Coordinates of C-alpha atoms in Angstrom, one line a residue:
M107 CA -8.9 -7.0 51.7
T108 CA -12.6 -5.1 51.4
T109 CA -12.6 -1.3 51.4
S110 CA -14.3 -0.2 54.4
K111 CA -18.1 1.5 52.7
S112 CA -18.6 2.7 56.0
A113 CA -16.8 4.3 59.5
P114 CA -18.0 2.6 62.6
Q115 CA -20.3 4.1 64.8
E116 CA -19.7 6.8 66.8
Q117 CA -18.6 4.5 71.0
P118 CA -17.3 8.3 74.0
V119 CA -13.8 6.3 73.8
T120 CA -12.1 9.8 74.6
A121 CA -13.6 10.9 77.1
E122 CA -13.2 7.5 79.3
L123 CA -10.0 7.5 78.1
C124 CA -10.3 11.2 80.1
D125 CA -11.6 9.7 82.9
W126 CA -9.0 7.2 84.3
V127 CA -6.5 9.3 83.6
T128 CA -7.5 12.2 85.5
S129 CA -8.5 9.5 88.5
L130 CA -5.3 6.6 88.1
Q131 CA -3.7 6.9 91.3
A132 CA -0.8 5.3 91.8
S133 CA -1.5 3.0 94.3
D134 CA -4.2 2.1 91.3
I135 CA -1.0 0.9 89.4
P136 CA 0.1 -2.6 90.0
T137 CA 3.8 -3.1 91.8
H138 CA 5.4 -4.2 89.1
V139 CA 4.3 -1.4 85.7
L140 CA 5.5 1.5 88.0
Q141 CA 8.9 -0.3 89.0
R142 CA 8.4 -0.8 84.6
A143 CA 8.5 2.5 83.9
K144 CA 11.1 4.3 86.1
H145 CA 13.4 1.7 84.1
L146 CA 11.9 3.0 80.8
I147 CA 12.4 5.9 81.9
L148 CA 16.4 5.6 82.2
D149 CA 16.6 4.6 79.0
G150 CA 15.2 7.4 77.5
I151 CA 17.2 9.5 79.7
A152 CA 20.3 6.8 79.1
C153 CA 19.6 6.8 75.1
G154 CA 19.0 11.7 75.2
L155 CA 21.8 11.8 77.4
V156 CA 24.5 10.2 73.8
G157 CA 22.0 11.6 72.3
A158 CA 22.7 15.1 72.8
H159 CA 26.7 15.2 70.9
V160 CA 26.1 13.7 67.8
P161 CA 26.6 16.0 65.2
W162 CA 23.1 16.7 64.1
S163 CA 21.6 17.2 67.8
E164 CA 24.2 20.0 67.8
K165 CA 23.2 21.9 64.9
C166 CA 19.7 21.1 66.3
I167 CA 20.4 23.2 68.7
D168 CA 23.2 26.4 67.7
A169 CA 19.5 26.0 65.3
I170 CA 17.4 26.2 67.9
D171 CA 19.4 28.7 70.0
D172 CA 19.9 31.4 67.0
Y173 CA 15.8 32.8 68.1
E174 CA 14.6 31.1 70.8
P175 CA 14.8 33.5 73.5
A176 CA 15.9 32.1 77.4
G177 CA 13.5 30.0 79.3
Y178 CA 12.9 28.1 82.9
C179 CA 13.0 24.2 80.7
S180 CA 16.0 22.2 81.0
V181 CA 17.3 20.5 78.2
L182 CA 20.2 16.6 78.1
D183 CA 23.1 17.8 78.9
S184 CA 22.7 21.4 78.7
N185 CA 23.6 24.1 80.7
K186 CA 21.0 25.9 78.0
K187 CA 16.9 26.1 79.0
Y188 CA 14.3 27.1 76.8
G189 CA 10.8 27.9 77.1
P190 CA 8.5 24.5 77.4
L191 CA 7.9 24.1 74.0
A192 CA 11.6 24.3 72.2
A193 CA 12.7 21.9 75.1
A194 CA 10.4 19.9 74.5
I195 CA 11.5 19.7 70.6
L196 CA 15.6 18.8 71.7
N197 CA 14.7 16.3 74.5
G198 CA 13.0 14.7 72.3
A199 CA 15.2 14.8 69.5
F200 CA 18.1 14.0 71.6
I201 CA 16.5 10.7 73.1
Q202 CA 15.4 9.6 70.0
A203 CA 19.0 10.5 67.9
V204 CA 20.6 7.5 67.6
E205 CA 18.6 4.9 67.5
L206 CA 18.9 2.7 70.7
D207 CA 15.3 4.9 72.4
D208 CA 12.5 2.0 72.9
Y209 CA 9.9 1.2 70.4
H210 CA 6.5 -0.5 71.1
S211 CA 6.3 -4.0 68.0
A212 CA 2.8 -3.2 68.2
A213 CA 2.1 -0.9 67.4
P214 CA 5.3 0.8 66.3
L215 CA 6.2 4.1 68.1
H216 CA 8.8 5.5 70.6
S217 CA 7.7 5.9 73.8
A218 CA 10.4 7.6 75.3
S219 CA 10.8 10.1 72.9
V220 CA 7.2 11.6 73.1
I221 CA 6.4 11.2 76.7
L222 CA 9.8 12.2 79.3
P223 CA 10.2 15.6 76.9
A224 CA 6.9 16.8 77.1
L225 CA 6.4 15.4 81.0
F226 CA 9.7 17.2 82.0
A227 CA 8.2 20.4 80.4
A228 CA 5.4 20.6 82.8
A229 CA 7.2 19.1 85.4
E230 CA 9.0 22.7 85.4
V231 CA 6.0 24.9 84.3
Q232 CA 4.1 23.3 87.5
S233 CA 6.7 24.4 88.9
H234 CA 7.9 28.0 87.7
G235 CA 4.5 29.5 88.2
S236 CA 3.3 32.4 86.2
Q237 CA 0.6 35.0 87.0
K238 CA -2.4 33.0 86.3
Q239 CA -1.1 29.8 87.5
P240 CA 0.2 28.9 91.4
R241 CA 4.2 27.6 92.0
R242 CA 3.9 23.9 92.8
V243 CA 6.4 21.0 93.6
V244 CA 6.1 18.1 91.0
S245 CA 6.7 14.7 93.3
G246 CA 8.5 11.9 91.5
L247 CA 5.4 9.8 92.5
E248 CA 4.1 12.2 90.7
L249 CA 6.1 12.0 87.1
L250 CA 5.5 8.7 86.9
T251 CA 2.3 8.0 87.1
A252 CA 1.8 10.3 84.2
A253 CA 4.8 9.0 82.2
I254 CA 2.4 5.1 82.8
V255 CA -0.5 7.5 81.6
G256 CA 1.3 8.1 77.8
F257 CA 3.1 4.4 78.5
E258 CA 0.0 3.2 77.8
T259 CA -2.1 5.2 75.6
G260 CA 0.7 6.2 72.9
P261 CA -0.1 1.5 71.6
R262 CA -3.4 2.1 72.1
A263 CA -4.6 5.1 70.0
G264 CA -2.1 2.9 67.5
A265 CA -4.2 -0.1 68.0
A266 CA -6.6 2.2 67.1
M267 CA -5.2 2.2 63.2
Y268 CA -4.2 -1.2 63.5
G269 CA -0.9 -1.2 64.5
A270 CA 2.1 -0.5 62.1
E271 CA -0.7 0.0 59.1
L272 CA 1.0 3.1 59.3
L273 CA 4.1 3.1 58.7
S274 CA 2.8 0.3 55.4
R275 CA 2.2 3.2 53.9
G276 CA 4.4 6.0 54.6
W277 CA 4.1 7.4 57.8
H278 CA 5.5 8.2 60.5
S279 CA 4.2 6.3 63.0
G280 CA 5.3 7.1 66.0
P281 CA 3.8 11.1 66.1
I282 CA 0.5 10.3 65.4
F283 CA 0.4 8.1 67.8
G284 CA 2.4 9.4 70.1
C285 CA 0.6 13.5 70.3
P286 CA -2.1 11.8 72.8
A287 CA 0.1 10.3 74.3
A288 CA 1.5 13.1 75.2
A289 CA -1.1 16.0 75.9
V290 CA -2.1 13.1 78.3
A291 CA 1.0 12.5 80.2
A292 CA 0.9 16.0 80.8
A293 CA -2.3 17.2 81.7
K294 CA -1.7 14.3 84.4
L295 CA 0.8 16.2 85.4
L296 CA -0.1 19.3 85.2
N297 CA -4.1 18.0 86.9
I298 CA -6.2 19.2 85.3
D299 CA -9.6 18.3 84.8
S300 CA -11.4 14.9 82.7
A301 CA -12.8 17.6 79.9
A302 CA -9.4 20.1 79.3
T303 CA -7.5 17.1 79.5
E304 CA -9.8 16.0 76.1
S305 CA -9.9 19.2 74.6
A306 CA -6.4 18.5 75.1
I307 CA -5.9 15.1 73.1
G308 CA -7.8 17.4 70.4
I309 CA -6.1 20.0 70.5
A310 CA -2.8 17.8 69.9
C311 CA -4.2 15.1 68.2
T312 CA -5.3 18.2 65.1
Q313 CA -1.5 18.6 64.6
A314 CA -0.6 15.0 63.6
G315 CA 1.9 13.8 61.5
G316 CA 4.5 12.9 60.1
L317 CA 6.1 11.8 56.5
M318 CA 8.1 8.7 56.7
A319 CA 10.2 9.6 53.7
A320 CA 12.2 11.8 57.0
Q321 CA 14.7 8.2 56.6
Y322 CA 16.4 8.4 53.6
E323 CA 18.3 11.7 54.2
G324 CA 19.2 14.7 56.2
M325 CA 18.4 15.1 60.2
I326 CA 13.8 15.5 60.6
K327 CA 13.6 11.9 60.9
R328 CA 15.4 13.0 64.9
V329 CA 12.4 15.0 65.7
Q330 CA 9.6 14.4 64.3
H331 CA 8.9 12.4 67.5
A332 CA 10.0 15.5 69.7
F333 CA 7.1 17.3 67.5
A334 CA 4.7 14.7 69.2
A335 CA 5.7 15.2 72.5
R336 CA 5.3 19.1 71.8
N337 CA 2.3 19.8 70.6
G338 CA 0.6 17.5 73.2
L339 CA 2.4 20.1 76.0
F340 CA 1.1 22.5 73.6
G341 CA -2.4 21.1 73.7
A342 CA -2.4 20.3 77.6
L343 CA -1.5 23.9 78.7
L344 CA -3.7 26.1 76.3
A345 CA -6.0 23.2 77.9
R346 CA -5.2 24.3 81.5
N347 CA -6.1 28.2 80.9
G348 CA -9.3 27.3 79.6
Y349 CA -8.3 27.5 75.4
L350 CA -11.2 24.9 74.2
G351 CA -9.7 21.4 71.7
I352 CA -11.5 19.2 70.0
R353 CA -13.7 17.2 71.2
K354 CA -14.6 13.1 70.3
V355 CA -11.1 12.9 68.4
F356 CA -11.0 9.2 68.6
E357 CA -14.5 8.9 67.6
R358 CA -15.3 11.1 65.2
P359 CA -16.0 10.1 61.6
Y360 CA -15.8 13.4 59.5
G361 CA -12.6 14.4 60.5
G362 CA -11.6 12.3 63.3
F363 CA -8.1 11.2 64.5
L364 CA -9.0 7.8 63.3
A365 CA -11.4 8.3 60.4
M366 CA -8.7 10.5 58.9
F367 CA -5.1 8.6 59.6
S368 CA -7.0 5.5 58.5
Q369 CA -8.2 6.6 54.9
G370 CA -7.4 4.5 51.8
N371 CA -6.5 1.3 54.3
G372 CA -8.9 -0.9 52.8
R373 CA -9.9 -2.1 56.4
E374 CA -13.1 -3.3 57.3
P375 CA -13.8 -2.0 59.6
P376 CA -11.3 1.2 58.8
Y377 CA -10.2 2.1 61.9
Q378 CA -11.3 0.8 66.0
P379 CA -11.4 2.9 68.2
E380 CA -12.6 0.4 71.2
E381 CA -8.7 -0.3 71.1
V382 CA -8.6 3.6 73.2
I383 CA -9.7 2.3 75.4
A384 CA -9.2 -1.6 75.7
G385 CA -8.1 -3.4 78.7
L386 CA -7.3 0.5 81.0
G387 CA -6.9 -0.5 83.7
R388 CA -5.9 -4.2 83.2
V389 CA -4.0 -5.1 80.6
W390 CA -0.8 -3.2 80.9
Q391 CA 1.0 -1.5 77.5
T392 CA 4.1 -0.1 79.5
T393 CA 5.2 -3.4 80.0
H394 CA 4.3 -4.8 75.6
I395 CA 7.4 -1.0 75.6
R396 CA 10.7 -3.4 74.1
V397 CA 14.1 -1.5 75.2
K398 CA 16.7 -1.6 72.5
L399 CA 20.3 -3.6 72.2
H400 CA 20.8 -2.2 68.4
A401 CA 21.3 0.5 67.7
C402 CA 19.1 0.3 64.1
V403 CA 14.7 0.1 63.6
G404 CA 13.3 -1.6 65.5
G405 CA 11.9 -3.9 63.1
C406 CA 15.2 -5.4 61.9
H407 CA 16.3 -6.7 66.0
G408 CA 14.8 -10.1 64.3
Q409 CA 17.5 -10.0 61.1
V410 CA 20.4 -8.5 63.5
E411 CA 19.8 -11.6 65.8
A412 CA 19.1 -14.4 63.2
L413 CA 23.0 -13.4 60.9
E414 CA 24.4 -12.9 64.7
R415 CA 22.7 -17.5 65.4
L416 CA 24.1 -18.4 62.1
Q417 CA 27.7 -16.0 62.9
E418 CA 28.1 -19.0 65.4
T419 CA 26.4 -21.4 64.0
Y420 CA 29.4 -21.1 60.7
P421 CA 32.2 -19.4 62.1
D422 CA 34.7 -20.5 59.5
R423 CA 32.1 -19.4 56.1
F424 CA 30.9 -15.8 57.9
A425 CA 34.9 -15.6 58.7
L426 CA 35.6 -11.5 58.0
E427 CA 38.8 -12.2 55.4
N428 CA 35.6 -15.5 53.6
L429 CA 32.6 -13.1 52.7
Q430 CA 33.5 -12.2 49.7
Q431 CA 32.4 -16.1 49.4
I432 CA 28.8 -15.2 50.2
Q433 CA 27.7 -14.6 46.8
S434 CA 23.8 -13.7 47.4
M435 CA 22.0 -13.0 51.4
R436 CA 18.2 -13.0 50.9
V437 CA 16.0 -11.1 53.4
A438 CA 12.0 -11.9 54.5
L439 CA 10.6 -8.8 56.6
S440 CA 7.2 -8.7 57.6
E441 CA 5.0 -5.9 55.4
P442 CA 5.2 -2.9 57.4
V443 CA 9.5 -3.6 58.0
F444 CA 9.3 -4.6 54.3
A445 CA 7.9 -1.1 53.1
H446 CA 9.9 1.0 56.0
D447 CA 12.9 -0.3 55.5
G448 CA 13.2 -2.7 52.3
W449 CA 14.5 -0.4 50.0
V450 CA 17.7 -0.3 47.3
P451 CA 20.0 1.9 48.3
A452 CA 20.5 4.7 45.9
E453 CA 23.5 6.7 47.0
R454 CA 26.4 5.2 48.4
P455 CA 27.4 6.4 51.2
L456 CA 23.5 6.3 53.1
T457 CA 22.8 9.4 55.4
A458 CA 23.1 7.8 59.0
T459 CA 19.7 7.8 59.1
G460 CA 19.1 6.2 55.9
A461 CA 21.7 3.4 57.1
Q462 CA 19.9 2.7 60.5
M463 CA 16.7 2.0 58.6
N464 CA 18.1 0.1 55.6
A465 CA 17.8 -3.9 56.3
A466 CA 20.6 -4.3 53.6
Y467 CA 22.6 -2.1 55.2
I468 CA 22.0 -3.6 58.9
G469 CA 22.5 -6.5 57.3
A470 CA 26.2 -5.6 56.0
A471 CA 27.5 -3.7 59.4
Q472 CA 26.3 -6.8 61.1
L473 CA 28.3 -9.2 59.2
V474 CA 31.6 -6.9 58.6
Y475 CA 31.8 -6.0 62.2
G476 CA 30.0 -8.7 64.2
Q477 CA 27.8 -5.6 65.7
V478 CA 25.1 -3.1 65.4
L479 CA 25.6 0.0 67.4
L480 CA 26.8 3.9 67.1
E481 CA 30.1 2.9 65.6
Q482 CA 28.8 0.6 62.7
F483 CA 27.2 4.2 61.5
D484 CA 30.1 6.9 61.1
A485 CA 31.8 7.6 58.4
A486 CA 33.9 5.2 57.4
A487 CA 31.4 2.5 58.5
L488 CA 28.5 4.4 55.9
D489 CA 31.4 4.3 53.2
D490 CA 33.0 0.7 54.3
D491 CA 33.6 -1.2 50.6
R492 CA 33.4 -4.5 53.0
V493 CA 30.0 -3.5 54.2
W494 CA 28.7 -2.0 50.2
E495 CA 29.6 -5.5 48.9
L496 CA 27.2 -6.9 50.9
I497 CA 24.7 -4.9 51.0
R498 CA 24.9 -5.4 46.5
K499 CA 24.1 -8.4 47.4
T500 CA 21.3 -8.3 49.7
T501 CA 17.8 -9.0 48.3
C502 CA 14.8 -7.9 51.1
V503 CA 11.3 -9.7 50.1
R504 CA 7.8 -9.3 51.8
D505 CA 7.2 -13.0 53.8
E506 CA 3.6 -13.4 54.6
E507 CA 4.7 -15.0 58.2
F508 CA 6.0 -12.3 59.6
D509 CA 2.7 -10.2 59.1
R510 CA 1.1 -12.5 61.9
P511 CA 0.4 -9.8 65.5
N512 CA 3.7 -9.8 67.6
H513 CA 6.1 -11.6 65.2
L514 CA 6.3 -8.1 63.1
C515 CA 9.8 -7.8 63.5
G516 CA 10.7 -10.6 63.2
A517 CA 12.8 -12.2 60.2
R518 CA 14.2 -14.7 57.6
V519 CA 17.9 -14.4 56.6
V520 CA 19.0 -17.0 53.6
V521 CA 22.4 -16.9 52.6
E522 CA 24.1 -18.9 48.9
F523 CA 28.0 -19.1 49.5
A524 CA 29.6 -19.4 46.1
D525 CA 30.3 -23.3 46.4
G526 CA 26.4 -23.2 46.7
V527 CA 25.8 -23.8 50.1
T528 CA 23.1 -22.4 51.2
V529 CA 22.2 -21.4 55.3
E530 CA 19.1 -20.1 56.5
E531 CA 18.1 -18.9 59.7
T532 CA 15.0 -17.7 61.5
V533 CA 13.8 -15.5 64.0
V534 CA 10.4 -15.2 65.1
M535 CA 10.7 -12.8 67.6
P536 CA 13.9 -10.6 68.5
R537 CA 15.6 -10.7 72.6
G538 CA 13.9 -8.7 74.6
F539 CA 9.9 -9.0 72.9
D540 CA 8.8 -12.2 74.4
P541 CA 10.6 -12.3 77.0
P542 CA 11.2 -9.1 78.5
I543 CA 15.1 -7.5 78.1
T544 CA 14.9 -7.5 82.5
D545 CA 15.4 -4.4 84.4
E546 CA 19.1 -5.4 85.5
E547 CA 19.7 -5.7 80.8
I548 CA 17.8 -2.1 81.1
R549 CA 20.5 -0.5 84.3
E550 CA 23.1 -2.8 82.0
K551 CA 22.4 -0.5 79.0
W552 CA 22.5 2.4 81.3
R553 CA 25.8 2.2 82.8
R554 CA 27.6 1.0 78.8
L555 CA 25.7 4.5 77.8
A556 CA 26.1 6.8 81.2
R557 CA 30.2 5.4 81.6
T558 CA 30.4 7.8 77.3
V559 CA 29.1 10.3 78.1
G560 CA 29.0 12.2 82.3
D561 CA 30.9 12.0 85.8
N562 CA 31.0 8.8 87.3
A563 CA 28.9 10.0 90.6
R564 CA 26.7 12.3 88.9
M565 CA 25.8 9.2 86.7
Q566 CA 25.3 7.0 90.2
R567 CA 23.5 10.1 91.7
L568 CA 21.3 10.0 88.4
E569 CA 20.4 6.6 88.3
E570 CA 19.1 6.3 91.9
A571 CA 16.9 9.0 91.7
V572 CA 15.6 7.5 88.9
L573 CA 15.0 4.3 90.2
S574 CA 13.4 5.9 93.6
L575 CA 11.4 8.1 91.3
E576 CA 8.0 7.5 94.0
D577 CA 10.6 8.5 97.1
L578 CA 11.3 11.6 95.1
E579 CA 9.6 14.6 96.8
D580 CA 11.3 17.3 93.7
V581 CA 12.1 16.3 90.4
S582 CA 13.9 19.9 89.9
D583 CA 16.1 18.1 91.4
L584 CA 15.8 15.0 89.3
F585 CA 16.6 18.0 86.8
A586 CA 19.9 19.1 88.0
L587 CA 21.5 15.6 87.1
I588 CA 19.9 15.5 83.7
R589 CA 21.0 18.6 82.7
G590 CA 25.0 18.3 84.4

């Protein structure tokens, strides 16, 4: 890999993206993309409703409530309302709170936790009105179209920086790619023109950041995608009233978004501005957003499924009472997943955040509990002797086989037993990648999660409202159901 000697030539990709955003109509979007987007919204709401009630989310709303005045923007499963930016932070933190939300496996970000908080707040800004901006009712179809704009933009911004490469270098990629995604989504819903949308993107991108060291301890990792939601919303709200942002923020070689976050990556060229607009209107990234079936980092889903297969193939050897016979376990991962999740735990117990980002813990939990869901990250599981015995026997390594495009979340697991027998399993692409999780499976996931947080009648009405968004005349009806 060689170091670049010169940046790519400027291409007017920012303006072209903004022209596409402002001109896009719902009728331009294929029916299957509209349908998938509704299910992604449903999944994001489900994750947020569950995530609103975990301890770190309750701590977040308690802290914000202590200083933030009441406002008019809704918060998931809460009777409290705040200003637009605070509401976006809380809703994003809730959707990302339990690691069950969506992910894009090629350009890693969690789209719902970035897009939905920005849109929910922007819609209520519109319906509330102000001295300078008249009140306007927002329809479900407008919300759906704006969501797709955001779903399409985030992965493209990520691809322009080689997707998971940022993650390999220790950046939390989603809060970075998510800033322009939230900006264009909010700008679309606020109905601002192409020039103002470009300002919104520039304002959002100059706020971008996110340190992946947040995964080891603390609570702030849960909020970092929400930063992107807030940054994009803030950019769109400023631009709506004529505040000028950075122009050409994607293509500028000095101080531009792609140029700065690509520094030191050793690539040639260091970034690819053309990826920002590649396939717009033809290739729909919305359909490439993955829905999680395991409550952990998406990069380890291949590892979980390799262990599931081994448990099914060798039920006696992997019976709970025989796990002490495991001598060693070797987990081969792609470069970004190894850098992100292949670290050796230094403290016991891990925090819930750290455990959900640690391949050794995730694999051990699968073997002990037969699943990786929310209960595998409660206090008892995090300090389970059986889990920690297996963690100490686990070694994670990087394998270039999984560095190939679309293989980043794959894994190979090799288990050696005390009697010398070795078994192994490889998962090239985890479930939900190819083919993707079906809409029916997303609805099933929604119903499983919804049963844990609200009365059945409300959850049924909420599901119906989301899945018929194109027929909803006023999204205020949706927000009333979200609040509960």
